[in-house]
Amino acid sequence: MNVAAVRPAVIAKTPADQRVVPNLRDAERRSFSWPAMRAELDGLPGGGINIAWETVERHARGARRERVALRWLGRTGGRRDITYAELSRASNRFANALRGLGIGKGDRVFVLSERVPELYFTALGTLKNGSVLSPLFSAFGPEPIRTRLTLGDAKVLVTTEGLYRKKVASIAAGVPTLQHVVLIGTGQGTGAIEGTLGFDALLAGAGEEFEIERTVEEDPALLHFTSGTTGTPKGALHVHGAALMHYMTGKYALDLHAEDVFWCTADPGWVTGTSYGIIAPLLHGVTSIIDEADFDAQRWYEILATQAVSVWYTAPTAIRMLMKAGVELARARRYPALRFIASVGEPLNPEAVWWGQEAFGMPIHDNWWQTETGGIMIANTPDMDIKPGSMGRPLPGVQACIVHRDAAGGIAVVDESNVEGELALKAGWPSMFRGYLHQEERYRKCFLGDLYLTGDLAKRDRDGYYWFVGRADDVIKSAGHLIGPFEVESALMEHPAVAEAGVIGKPDPVSGETVKAFVSLHAGHEPSEELKLTLLGFARKRLGAAVAPKEIDFLATLPRTRSGKIMRRLLKARELGLPEGDTSTLEASA
Ligand code: ATP
Ligand code: MG
């Protein structure tokens, strides 16, 4: 008998599951108001709001000044604790350096770096200066870097000497707006490479006091590029007022309490690594773990255990890799401090939610958002019973609905439960993007009336839980059925041999499209015709003949974005022999 078949549909929470009282309970949901939440932030002395004030200065000037803000773990060992007071001084220095270079409000400062402390000083100093921060993932190649710097009118690029030599030197001259390149890791000397500045030298010559630029809610703060899962990445602009959303979601979706040690595993090159790898934990004055190294199952368990991580925010791709490494590895250690695990970025298969229970004695809490939303919108929070496979319920202050588009270009809100449609959000939450860079028309098209249309398909059940169906682009139309790849992938993943699955629609003259699955296997399982037949049968039993895949191929790994999302459009293009399109965010090994 398959174990999954007897699992209950709901993981009920009991008070014993909640070692600290959750920040969000029914009472807070009922009484929520944005003005009340805003009152928990300071605002700049004299008016306005600046993310760097709320994240750093207010703690550096208060009781938390000697608390560790960032605990940095070096790739090859070693650790550096940076207190709120230190973070304030270092980011002030960087802000002064920018000002000294003539870089001001609204100017774009890009950072391309591994996760080293200087990256965080740059980010916060840039915000203090009122300049716009755009973090790029350090694994990008020269061309994706050039495109983004050019699109974003970069004036300053902060990078490391190694990355500069490998990736930037060849393209820097092709970015017309670029005025300064600042290199981390060149020590006190300047001019390690002609035409560049040294980060340390620049900061050594800059003062420790800085008066934050008087920014207001609508002033631009961040420029994030989307993951490129469905096409060419878009540049989404965010404002300083977004801090309110980061604060609210840090409090309610991640349940941050003052004494927490928090670890967000995302790189700041993706929106999660900035909103939750930098901003939200600092807003709450907690200690945030930064690991310089890349994914490694053994290392990650060690960090969770030895750093006493209490709240952990990660992604389905990482969880699937941990699952691949075997639950025994997780269980070889103990995690007495750990009390809450959340995940974002892709649908979290029920199998992964349950695995959390097996590995850590607690389920993994899925939540949903996008680069465009700037912060978590729909979430499983600590007080909620979990329905594995559901992304949870809208957070307070967030209004979601399911809509259908009609042929005339209008939309109708679907009132019934369990009906699939496009997920839409009532526009106006604080961290809503304020534009796609240089794509005004595309931005406008995301809104209809007072709704923002997400491009994701979902349904809502009777209890108000939302269920992800698929991206509008990925949904398969087969013999009159609409099939979401997530459902098919999750069913395949219930089979013990399957580590990952990616499902596409393949054009078919009879049914419109047929369902084709690509799977990678757990260690110890080999591709074979026999296993293929077993999996086809397994899926048919769970999903029915209309929805189950007709074809299965084995792949060693599935093509993924560097932020860890399965790129179904690439599976499809490869299957059909079509051009691959923009692959700037494709993970190198795929
Ligand atoms: P692009 O817009 O360039 O194609 P992208 O949409 O992957 O890339 P992101 O903004 O990083 O870029 O990702 C947001 C998307 O990720 C969501 O629209 C959704 O499709 C998916 N996603 C995020 N979290 C979840 C989740 N919990 N469940 C299901 N899907 C999720
Ligand atoms: Mg998107």
Coordinates of C-alpha atoms and ligand atoms in Angstrom, one line a residue:
M1 CA 0.0 0.0 0.0
N2 CA 1.2 3.5 -0.8
V3 CA 1.8 5.6 2.3
A4 CA 0.6 8.8 0.6
A5 CA -2.8 7.3 0.1
V6 CA -3.6 7.2 3.8
R7 CA -2.4 10.7 4.7
P8 CA -5.1 13.0 5.9
A9 CA -6.0 16.0 3.8
V10 CA -5.3 18.4 6.7
I11 CA -2.5 18.8 9.2
A12 CA -4.3 20.2 12.2
K13 CA -2.3 22.5 14.4
T14 CA -2.4 22.1 18.2
P15 CA -1.1 24.6 20.8
A16 CA 1.8 22.1 21.3
D17 CA 2.9 22.9 17.7
Q18 CA 3.2 26.6 18.6
R19 CA 6.1 27.1 21.0
V20 CA 5.6 30.8 20.9
V21 CA 2.2 32.5 20.5
P22 CA 1.8 33.2 16.8
N23 CA 1.7 36.8 15.8
L24 CA -1.3 36.2 13.7
R25 CA -4.5 34.7 15.0
D26 CA -8.1 35.3 14.4
A27 CA -8.2 38.4 16.5
E28 CA -5.4 40.0 14.6
R29 CA -7.0 39.0 11.3
R30 CA -10.2 40.7 12.3
S31 CA -8.8 43.9 13.7
F32 CA -6.1 44.4 11.0
S33 CA -5.6 47.8 9.5
W34 CA -2.8 49.3 7.5
P35 CA -2.6 52.5 9.5
A36 CA -2.2 50.4 12.7
M37 CA 0.5 48.4 11.1
R38 CA 2.2 51.5 9.8
A39 CA 2.3 52.9 13.4
E40 CA 4.6 50.0 14.3
L41 CA 7.2 51.5 11.9
D42 CA 9.0 54.8 12.7
G43 CA 9.0 56.8 9.6
L44 CA 11.9 59.2 9.1
P45 CA 12.4 61.9 11.7
G46 CA 10.6 64.8 10.2
G47 CA 8.5 62.8 7.8
G48 CA 8.8 60.3 5.0
I49 CA 9.9 56.7 5.0
N50 CA 13.2 55.0 4.1
I51 CA 13.7 51.3 4.1
A52 CA 17.2 51.7 5.6
W53 CA 16.0 53.8 8.5
E54 CA 13.4 51.2 9.4
T55 CA 15.8 48.2 9.0
V56 CA 18.9 49.6 10.5
E57 CA 18.9 53.1 12.0
R58 CA 16.1 52.7 14.4
H59 CA 17.7 49.6 15.9
A60 CA 21.2 51.1 15.8
R61 CA 19.9 54.0 17.8
G62 CA 17.9 52.0 20.3
A63 CA 18.0 49.0 22.6
R64 CA 19.0 46.5 19.9
R65 CA 22.1 48.3 18.8
E66 CA 24.5 45.6 20.0
R67 CA 22.3 42.7 18.8
V68 CA 23.7 40.7 15.9
A69 CA 21.9 41.8 12.8
L70 CA 23.8 39.7 10.3
R71 CA 25.7 36.5 11.0
W72 CA 27.8 35.7 8.0
L73 CA 29.1 32.2 7.5
G74 CA 32.1 32.0 5.1
R75 CA 32.2 29.5 2.3
T76 CA 35.4 27.9 3.7
G77 CA 34.5 28.3 7.3
G78 CA 34.7 31.3 9.6
R79 CA 32.0 33.5 10.8
R80 CA 31.5 37.2 11.2
D81 CA 28.8 38.8 13.4
I82 CA 27.7 42.3 12.4
T83 CA 25.7 44.2 15.0
Y84 CA 23.0 46.7 14.1
A85 CA 25.4 49.5 15.2
E86 CA 28.1 48.2 12.9
L87 CA 25.7 47.7 10.0
S88 CA 24.7 51.3 10.5
R89 CA 28.2 52.6 10.4
A90 CA 29.3 50.5 7.4
S91 CA 26.2 51.5 5.4
N92 CA 26.6 55.1 6.3
R93 CA 30.1 54.9 4.9
F94 CA 28.9 53.5 1.7
A95 CA 26.2 56.1 1.5
N96 CA 28.8 58.8 2.0
A97 CA 31.0 57.3 -0.7
L98 CA 28.1 57.3 -3.1
R99 CA 27.3 60.9 -2.3
G100 CA 31.0 61.8 -2.8
L101 CA 30.9 60.2 -6.2
G102 CA 28.0 62.5 -7.1
I103 CA 25.4 59.6 -7.1
G104 CA 22.1 60.8 -5.8
K105 CA 18.4 60.2 -5.4
G106 CA 16.9 57.9 -8.0
D107 CA 20.3 56.9 -9.5
R108 CA 20.6 53.2 -10.0
V109 CA 23.2 51.3 -8.1
F110 CA 23.7 47.6 -9.2
V111 CA 25.4 45.0 -7.1
L112 CA 26.8 41.8 -8.5
S113 CA 28.4 39.8 -5.8
E114 CA 28.5 36.6 -3.9
R115 CA 26.9 36.8 -0.5
V116 CA 29.6 38.7 1.4
P117 CA 29.0 41.4 4.0
E118 CA 29.9 44.2 1.5
L119 CA 26.8 43.3 -0.5
Y120 CA 24.6 44.1 2.5
F121 CA 26.5 47.4 3.2
T122 CA 26.0 48.3 -0.4
A123 CA 22.3 47.5 -0.4
L124 CA 21.6 49.5 2.8
G125 CA 23.9 52.4 2.0
T126 CA 22.3 52.7 -1.4
L127 CA 18.8 53.0 0.1
K128 CA 20.1 55.5 2.7
N129 CA 21.3 57.7 -0.2
G130 CA 17.9 57.5 -1.8
S131 CA 19.4 55.7 -4.8
V132 CA 17.8 52.7 -6.4
L133 CA 19.3 49.3 -5.6
S134 CA 19.3 46.5 -8.2
P135 CA 21.0 43.3 -7.0
L136 CA 22.0 40.8 -9.7
F137 CA 22.7 37.2 -9.2
S138 CA 26.4 36.5 -9.2
A139 CA 26.2 33.4 -11.4
F140 CA 24.9 35.4 -14.4
G141 CA 27.1 35.5 -17.4
P142 CA 28.4 38.7 -19.1
E143 CA 25.5 39.1 -21.5
P144 CA 22.6 38.9 -19.0
I145 CA 24.6 41.3 -16.8
R146 CA 25.1 43.7 -19.7
T147 CA 21.4 43.6 -20.7
R148 CA 20.3 44.3 -17.1
L149 CA 22.8 47.1 -16.5
T150 CA 21.7 48.7 -19.8
L151 CA 18.0 48.3 -19.2
G152 CA 18.4 49.7 -15.7
D153 CA 20.5 52.7 -16.7
A154 CA 23.1 51.6 -14.1
K155 CA 25.3 54.4 -12.8
V156 CA 27.3 52.4 -10.3
L157 CA 28.2 48.7 -10.3
V158 CA 29.6 47.2 -7.1
T159 CA 31.2 43.8 -7.7
T160 CA 34.1 41.7 -6.8
E161 CA 37.5 41.7 -8.4
G162 CA 37.0 38.1 -9.5
L163 CA 33.5 38.7 -11.0
Y164 CA 34.8 41.8 -12.7
R165 CA 37.6 40.0 -14.5
K166 CA 35.4 37.1 -15.5
K167 CA 32.2 38.8 -16.4
V168 CA 32.2 42.6 -16.4
A169 CA 35.5 43.7 -17.9
S170 CA 34.4 42.6 -21.4
I171 CA 31.0 44.4 -21.3
A172 CA 31.4 47.4 -19.0
A173 CA 32.3 49.8 -21.9
G174 CA 29.0 48.8 -23.6
V175 CA 26.9 50.2 -20.8
P176 CA 26.7 53.9 -21.7
T177 CA 25.3 55.2 -18.3
L178 CA 27.9 53.4 -16.1
Q179 CA 30.1 55.9 -14.3
H180 CA 31.7 53.9 -11.5
V181 CA 32.7 50.3 -10.9
V182 CA 33.6 49.5 -7.3
L183 CA 35.5 46.3 -6.5
I184 CA 35.1 44.4 -3.3
G185 CA 38.1 42.5 -2.0
T186 CA 40.9 44.6 -3.4
G187 CA 41.9 45.8 0.1
Q188 CA 42.9 49.4 0.9
G189 CA 44.7 50.0 -2.4
T190 CA 42.9 51.8 -5.2
G191 CA 43.2 51.1 -8.9
A192 CA 43.7 47.3 -8.6
I193 CA 42.3 47.4 -12.0
E194 CA 42.4 50.5 -14.1
G195 CA 39.2 52.5 -14.2
T196 CA 37.8 50.9 -11.1
L197 CA 37.5 51.9 -7.4
G198 CA 38.3 49.8 -4.4
F199 CA 35.4 49.2 -2.0
D200 CA 37.5 49.3 1.1
A201 CA 39.5 52.3 0.0
L202 CA 36.3 54.2 -0.8
L203 CA 34.8 53.4 2.6
A204 CA 38.0 54.2 4.5
G205 CA 37.8 57.7 3.1
A206 CA 34.1 58.1 4.0
G207 CA 32.5 59.3 7.2
E208 CA 30.5 57.2 9.6
E209 CA 27.7 59.7 10.0
F210 CA 25.1 60.1 7.3
E211 CA 21.8 61.9 7.2
I212 CA 19.4 59.6 5.3
E213 CA 18.0 61.1 2.2
R214 CA 14.4 62.3 2.8
T215 CA 12.5 59.7 0.8
V216 CA 8.7 59.3 0.9
E217 CA 6.4 56.3 0.3
E218 CA 6.4 56.6 -3.5
D219 CA 10.1 57.1 -4.0
P220 CA 11.7 54.3 -5.9
A221 CA 14.0 52.0 -3.9
L222 CA 14.5 48.7 -5.6
L223 CA 14.7 47.3 -9.1
H224 CA 14.2 43.6 -9.4
F225 CA 14.3 41.4 -12.4
T226 CA 11.8 38.6 -12.6
S227 CA 13.0 35.0 -12.8
G228 CA 12.5 34.6 -16.6
T229 CA 10.5 31.4 -16.1
T230 CA 8.0 32.3 -18.8
G231 CA 10.1 34.6 -21.0
T232 CA 12.5 37.5 -21.0
P233 CA 12.9 38.8 -17.5
K234 CA 11.1 42.0 -16.6
G235 CA 12.4 44.8 -14.4
A236 CA 9.9 45.5 -11.6
L237 CA 10.3 48.8 -9.7
H238 CA 9.5 49.0 -6.0
V239 CA 9.2 52.0 -3.6
H240 CA 10.3 52.8 -0.1
G241 CA 6.7 52.4 1.1
A242 CA 7.1 48.7 0.5
A243 CA 8.8 48.5 3.9
L244 CA 5.3 48.3 5.4
M245 CA 4.5 45.1 3.5
H246 CA 7.9 43.6 4.4
Y247 CA 7.2 44.4 8.0
M248 CA 3.7 43.0 8.0
T249 CA 4.6 39.8 6.2
G250 CA 7.7 39.3 8.4
K251 CA 5.4 39.6 11.4
Y252 CA 2.5 37.5 10.2
A253 CA 3.7 35.2 7.4
L254 CA 7.1 34.4 8.8
D255 CA 6.0 35.0 12.4
L256 CA 9.2 36.8 13.4
H257 CA 9.6 37.5 17.1
A258 CA 12.3 39.7 18.6
E259 CA 14.6 36.8 19.7
D260 CA 14.5 34.8 16.5
V261 CA 17.4 33.6 14.4
F262 CA 16.1 33.7 10.9
W263 CA 17.6 32.1 7.8
C264 CA 16.3 33.0 4.3
T265 CA 18.2 30.8 1.8
A266 CA 17.5 32.9 -1.3
D267 CA 20.2 35.0 -2.9
P268 CA 19.6 38.8 -2.9
G269 CA 19.8 38.5 -6.7
W270 CA 16.2 37.4 -6.6
V271 CA 13.4 39.3 -4.9
T272 CA 13.1 36.8 -2.0
G273 CA 16.7 37.3 -1.1
T274 CA 16.2 41.0 -0.8
S275 CA 12.7 41.3 0.6
Y276 CA 13.3 38.5 3.1
G277 CA 17.1 38.0 3.0
I278 CA 17.7 41.6 3.9
I279 CA 14.7 43.8 4.6
A280 CA 12.1 41.9 6.6
P281 CA 14.4 40.3 9.3
L282 CA 16.2 43.6 9.9
L283 CA 12.8 45.4 10.2
H284 CA 12.0 43.1 13.0
G285 CA 15.5 43.5 14.7
V286 CA 16.2 39.7 14.5
T287 CA 19.5 38.0 13.7
S288 CA 19.7 37.0 10.1
I289 CA 21.9 34.2 8.8
I290 CA 23.8 34.7 5.6
D291 CA 25.6 31.7 4.1
E292 CA 28.1 32.5 1.5
A293 CA 28.2 29.0 0.2
D294 CA 25.9 27.3 -2.3
F295 CA 23.5 24.5 -1.5
D296 CA 24.9 21.5 0.2
A297 CA 22.5 19.3 2.2
Q298 CA 25.0 18.4 4.9
R299 CA 26.1 22.0 5.4
W300 CA 22.5 23.2 5.5
Y301 CA 21.6 20.8 8.3
E302 CA 24.6 21.8 10.2
I303 CA 23.7 25.5 9.9
L304 CA 20.1 24.9 11.0
A305 CA 21.4 22.9 14.0
T306 CA 24.5 24.9 15.1
Q307 CA 23.2 28.4 14.4
A308 CA 20.0 27.6 16.3
V309 CA 17.9 28.8 13.4
S310 CA 14.3 29.3 14.7
V311 CA 12.6 30.4 11.5
W312 CA 13.7 29.1 8.2
Y313 CA 12.5 30.4 4.8
T314 CA 13.5 28.4 1.8
A315 CA 12.2 27.1 -1.6
P316 CA 10.7 23.9 -3.1
T317 CA 13.7 23.3 -5.3
A318 CA 16.0 23.2 -2.2
I319 CA 13.5 21.0 -0.3
R320 CA 13.4 18.6 -3.2
M321 CA 17.2 18.5 -3.2
L322 CA 17.2 17.8 0.5
M323 CA 14.6 15.1 -0.1
K324 CA 16.8 13.6 -2.7
A325 CA 19.6 13.4 -0.2
G326 CA 17.4 11.3 2.1
V327 CA 15.5 11.9 5.3
E328 CA 18.2 10.1 7.3
L329 CA 20.6 12.9 6.7
A330 CA 18.1 15.4 8.2
R331 CA 17.4 13.2 11.1
A332 CA 21.1 12.7 12.0
R333 CA 20.9 16.0 13.8
R334 CA 18.6 17.7 16.2
Y335 CA 17.1 21.2 15.7
P336 CA 15.7 22.2 19.1
A337 CA 15.5 25.9 18.2
L338 CA 13.6 25.4 14.9
R339 CA 9.9 26.2 15.1
F340 CA 8.7 27.4 11.8
I341 CA 9.6 26.5 8.2
A342 CA 8.2 28.4 5.1
S343 CA 8.7 28.0 1.4
V344 CA 8.2 30.1 -1.7
G345 CA 8.9 30.2 -5.4
E346 CA 7.1 27.3 -6.9
P347 CA 4.3 25.1 -5.9
L348 CA 5.2 23.0 -2.9
N349 CA 4.1 19.5 -3.6
P350 CA 2.2 17.8 -0.8
E351 CA 5.0 15.2 -0.6
A352 CA 7.4 18.0 0.4
V353 CA 5.0 19.3 3.1
W354 CA 4.9 15.9 4.6
W355 CA 8.6 15.4 4.3
G356 CA 9.0 18.4 6.6
Q357 CA 7.0 16.5 9.1
E358 CA 9.3 13.5 8.8
A359 CA 12.6 15.4 8.8
F360 CA 11.9 18.1 11.3
G361 CA 8.7 17.2 13.0
M362 CA 6.9 20.1 11.5
P363 CA 5.2 20.7 8.1
I364 CA 6.6 23.2 5.6
H365 CA 4.4 26.2 5.2
D366 CA 4.0 27.2 1.6
N367 CA 3.4 30.8 0.6
W368 CA 2.8 32.6 -2.7
W369 CA 4.0 35.8 -4.2
Q370 CA 5.8 37.3 -7.1
T371 CA 8.5 39.8 -7.9
E372 CA 5.7 42.1 -8.9
T373 CA 4.0 41.9 -5.5
G374 CA 7.2 42.6 -3.6
G375 CA 6.1 40.7 -0.6
I376 CA 4.2 37.6 0.5
M377 CA 0.5 37.7 -0.3
I378 CA -1.0 34.3 0.3
A379 CA 0.4 32.1 3.1
N380 CA 0.1 29.2 5.4
T381 CA 0.7 30.9 8.8
P382 CA 1.6 29.2 12.1
D383 CA -1.9 29.4 13.5
M384 CA -3.5 27.7 10.5
D385 CA -4.2 24.1 9.8
I386 CA -2.4 23.1 6.7
K387 CA -3.9 21.5 3.7
P388 CA -0.8 20.1 1.9
G389 CA -0.8 21.3 -1.7
S390 CA -2.5 24.6 -0.8
M391 CA -0.6 27.8 -0.7
G392 CA -2.7 29.1 2.2
R393 CA -4.9 32.1 2.6
P394 CA -4.5 35.8 1.8
L395 CA -2.7 37.7 4.5
P396 CA -4.6 40.5 6.3
G397 CA -4.7 43.6 4.2
V398 CA -4.5 41.4 1.0
Q399 CA -7.7 40.8 -1.0
A400 CA -7.4 38.0 -3.5
C401 CA -10.0 36.6 -5.9
I402 CA -10.4 34.2 -8.8
V403 CA -11.5 35.8 -12.1
H404 CA -12.5 34.7 -15.6
R405 CA -11.6 36.8 -18.6
D406 CA -14.2 37.1 -21.3
A407 CA -13.7 37.4 -25.0
A408 CA -14.4 41.1 -25.0
G409 CA -11.4 41.7 -22.7
G410 CA -13.5 42.1 -19.5
I411 CA -13.3 40.0 -16.4
A412 CA -15.8 38.5 -14.0
V413 CA -15.1 37.6 -10.4
V414 CA -15.9 34.0 -9.7
D415 CA -17.8 33.7 -6.4
E416 CA -18.1 29.9 -6.3
S417 CA -15.5 27.8 -4.6
N418 CA -13.3 25.2 -6.3
V419 CA -13.6 26.9 -9.7
E420 CA -10.3 27.4 -11.5
G421 CA -9.5 30.8 -12.9
E422 CA -6.9 33.5 -12.8
L423 CA -5.6 34.7 -9.5
A424 CA -6.2 38.4 -9.1
L425 CA -5.4 40.8 -6.2
K426 CA -7.0 44.1 -5.3
A427 CA -4.4 46.7 -6.3
G428 CA -2.9 49.0 -3.8
W429 CA -0.9 47.0 -1.3
P430 CA 2.2 48.8 -0.1
S431 CA 4.8 46.7 -2.0
M432 CA 3.0 46.6 -5.3
F433 CA 5.4 47.1 -8.2
R434 CA 5.1 50.6 -9.7
G435 CA 6.2 49.7 -13.2
Y436 CA 8.0 47.4 -15.5
L437 CA 11.1 49.1 -16.6
H438 CA 10.6 50.6 -20.2
Q439 CA 7.4 48.5 -20.6
E440 CA 4.6 50.9 -19.7
E441 CA 2.0 49.1 -21.9
R442 CA 2.8 45.7 -20.4
Y443 CA 2.5 47.1 -16.9
R444 CA -0.9 48.7 -17.7
K445 CA -2.1 45.4 -19.1
C446 CA -1.6 43.8 -15.7
F447 CA -4.4 45.8 -14.2
L448 CA -8.1 45.8 -14.9
G449 CA -10.3 48.1 -12.9
D450 CA -9.0 47.8 -9.3
L451 CA -7.5 44.4 -9.8
Y452 CA -4.0 43.2 -10.5
L453 CA -4.0 40.1 -12.7
T454 CA -1.2 37.7 -11.7
G455 CA -1.0 35.4 -14.7
D456 CA -1.3 32.4 -12.4
L457 CA -4.2 30.1 -12.3
A458 CA -5.6 29.0 -9.0
K459 CA -8.8 28.0 -7.2
R460 CA -10.2 28.8 -3.8
D461 CA -11.8 26.2 -1.6
R462 CA -14.8 26.6 0.8
D463 CA -12.5 27.5 3.7
G464 CA -10.8 30.3 1.8
Y465 CA -7.6 28.3 1.0
Y466 CA -6.0 29.0 -2.4
W467 CA -4.7 26.1 -4.6
F468 CA -2.2 26.8 -7.3
V469 CA -3.2 25.3 -10.7
G470 CA -0.4 26.5 -12.9
R471 CA 0.9 29.5 -14.7
A472 CA -1.5 30.6 -17.4
D473 CA 1.2 29.9 -20.0
D474 CA 1.8 26.4 -18.7
V475 CA -1.8 25.1 -18.5
I476 CA -2.5 22.2 -20.8
K477 CA -5.7 22.0 -22.8
S478 CA -6.5 18.4 -23.5
A479 CA -9.7 17.0 -24.9
G480 CA -11.8 19.8 -23.4
H481 CA -10.0 19.6 -20.0
L482 CA -7.8 22.3 -18.5
I483 CA -4.9 20.5 -16.8
G484 CA -2.6 22.2 -14.4
P485 CA 0.9 20.8 -14.5
F486 CA 1.3 21.0 -10.7
E487 CA -1.4 18.4 -10.1
V488 CA 0.3 16.0 -12.4
E489 CA 3.8 16.7 -11.1
S490 CA 2.6 16.2 -7.5
A491 CA 1.0 12.9 -8.3
L492 CA 4.2 11.6 -9.9
M493 CA 6.3 12.8 -7.0
E494 CA 4.3 10.5 -4.7
H495 CA 6.0 7.6 -6.3
P496 CA 9.2 6.7 -4.4
A497 CA 11.4 6.7 -7.4
V498 CA 10.5 10.2 -8.6
A499 CA 12.6 13.2 -7.3
E500 CA 11.3 15.9 -9.6
A501 CA 8.7 16.2 -12.4
G502 CA 8.0 18.8 -15.0
V503 CA 4.9 18.5 -17.1
I504 CA 4.0 20.1 -20.5
G505 CA 1.3 19.9 -23.1
K506 CA 2.3 18.5 -26.5
P507 CA 0.3 19.5 -29.5
D508 CA -1.9 16.6 -30.7
P509 CA -4.3 16.6 -33.7
V510 CA -7.0 14.7 -31.8
S511 CA -7.1 16.1 -28.3
G512 CA -5.5 19.5 -28.8
E513 CA -2.7 18.7 -26.4
T514 CA -1.5 15.6 -24.6
V515 CA 0.2 15.5 -21.3
K516 CA 3.9 14.7 -21.3
A517 CA 6.0 14.4 -18.2
F518 CA 9.7 14.6 -17.6
V519 CA 11.0 13.1 -14.4
S520 CA 14.3 12.9 -12.6
L521 CA 14.8 10.0 -10.3
H522 CA 16.0 9.6 -6.7
A523 CA 19.4 8.0 -6.1
G524 CA 19.2 4.3 -6.4
H525 CA 16.6 4.3 -9.2
E526 CA 17.5 3.8 -12.8
P527 CA 15.5 4.8 -15.9
S528 CA 13.9 1.8 -17.6
E529 CA 11.0 0.9 -19.8
E530 CA 9.5 -1.0 -17.0
L531 CA 9.7 2.0 -14.6
K532 CA 8.2 4.2 -17.3
L533 CA 5.2 1.8 -17.5
T534 CA 4.9 1.7 -13.8
L535 CA 4.9 5.5 -13.5
L536 CA 2.3 5.8 -16.3
G537 CA 0.1 3.3 -14.5
F538 CA 0.7 5.0 -11.1
A539 CA -0.3 8.4 -12.5
R540 CA -3.3 7.0 -14.3
K541 CA -4.6 5.5 -11.1
R542 CA -4.2 8.7 -9.2
L543 CA -5.3 11.2 -11.8
G544 CA -7.6 9.3 -14.2
A545 CA -6.9 8.7 -17.9
A546 CA -7.9 12.2 -19.0
V547 CA -5.4 14.0 -16.8
A548 CA -2.5 11.5 -16.5
P549 CA 0.5 11.8 -18.7
K550 CA 0.5 9.7 -21.9
E551 CA 4.3 10.0 -22.2
I552 CA 7.1 10.0 -19.7
D553 CA 10.8 10.8 -20.4
F554 CA 13.6 10.5 -17.9
L555 CA 16.1 13.4 -17.5
A556 CA 19.1 13.5 -15.1
T557 CA 18.0 17.0 -14.1
L558 CA 15.2 19.3 -15.2
P559 CA 16.0 22.7 -16.7
R560 CA 15.7 25.2 -14.0
T561 CA 16.1 29.0 -13.5
R562 CA 19.0 30.0 -11.3
S563 CA 16.3 30.9 -8.7
G564 CA 15.3 27.2 -8.8
K565 CA 12.1 27.1 -10.9
I566 CA 11.4 24.4 -13.4
M567 CA 11.4 26.0 -16.9
R568 CA 8.5 24.2 -18.5
R569 CA 8.7 26.4 -21.5
L570 CA 12.2 25.0 -22.2
L571 CA 11.0 21.4 -21.8
K572 CA 8.4 22.2 -24.3
A573 CA 10.7 24.1 -26.8
R574 CA 13.2 21.2 -26.6
E575 CA 10.5 18.6 -27.1
L576 CA 9.1 20.4 -30.1
G577 CA 12.4 21.5 -31.6
L578 CA 11.5 25.2 -31.2
P579 CA 13.8 28.1 -30.4
E580 CA 14.6 28.2 -26.7
G581 CA 14.0 31.9 -26.3
D582 CA 15.6 33.9 -23.4
T583 CA 17.8 31.5 -21.4
S584 CA 19.7 34.2 -19.4
T585 CA 18.4 32.8 -16.1
L586 CA 18.9 29.1 -17.0
E587 CA 21.0 27.2 -14.5
A588 CA 24.3 26.3 -16.1
S589 CA 24.0 22.5 -15.5
A590 CA 20.6 22.3 -17.2
Ligands
ATP1 P1 8.8 35.5 -15.2 O1 7.8 36.4 -14.7 O2 10.0 36.2 -15.7 O3 8.4 34.4 -16.1 P2 8.7 34.2 -12.6 O4 7.2 34.5 -12.7 O5 9.1 32.8 -12.2 O6 9.5 34.7 -13.9 P3 9.1 35.4 -10.0 O7 8.4 36.7 -9.8 O8 10.4 35.1 -9.3 O9 9.4 35.2 -11.5 O10 8.1 34.2 -9.6 C1 6.7 34.4 -9.3 C2 6.0 33.2 -9.8 O11 6.4 32.0 -9.1 C3 4.5 33.2 -9.4 O12 3.8 34.0 -10.4 C4 4.1 31.7 -9.5 O13 3.9 31.3 -10.8 C5 5.4 31.1 -8.9 N1 5.2 30.9 -7.5 C6 5.7 31.5 -6.5 N2 5.4 31.0 -5.3 C7 4.6 30.0 -5.5 C8 3.8 29.1 -4.7 N3 3.9 29.1 -3.4 N4 3.1 28.1 -5.4 C9 3.0 28.1 -6.7 N5 3.7 29.0 -7.5 C10 4.4 29.9 -6.9
MG2 MG 6.2 36.1 -13.4

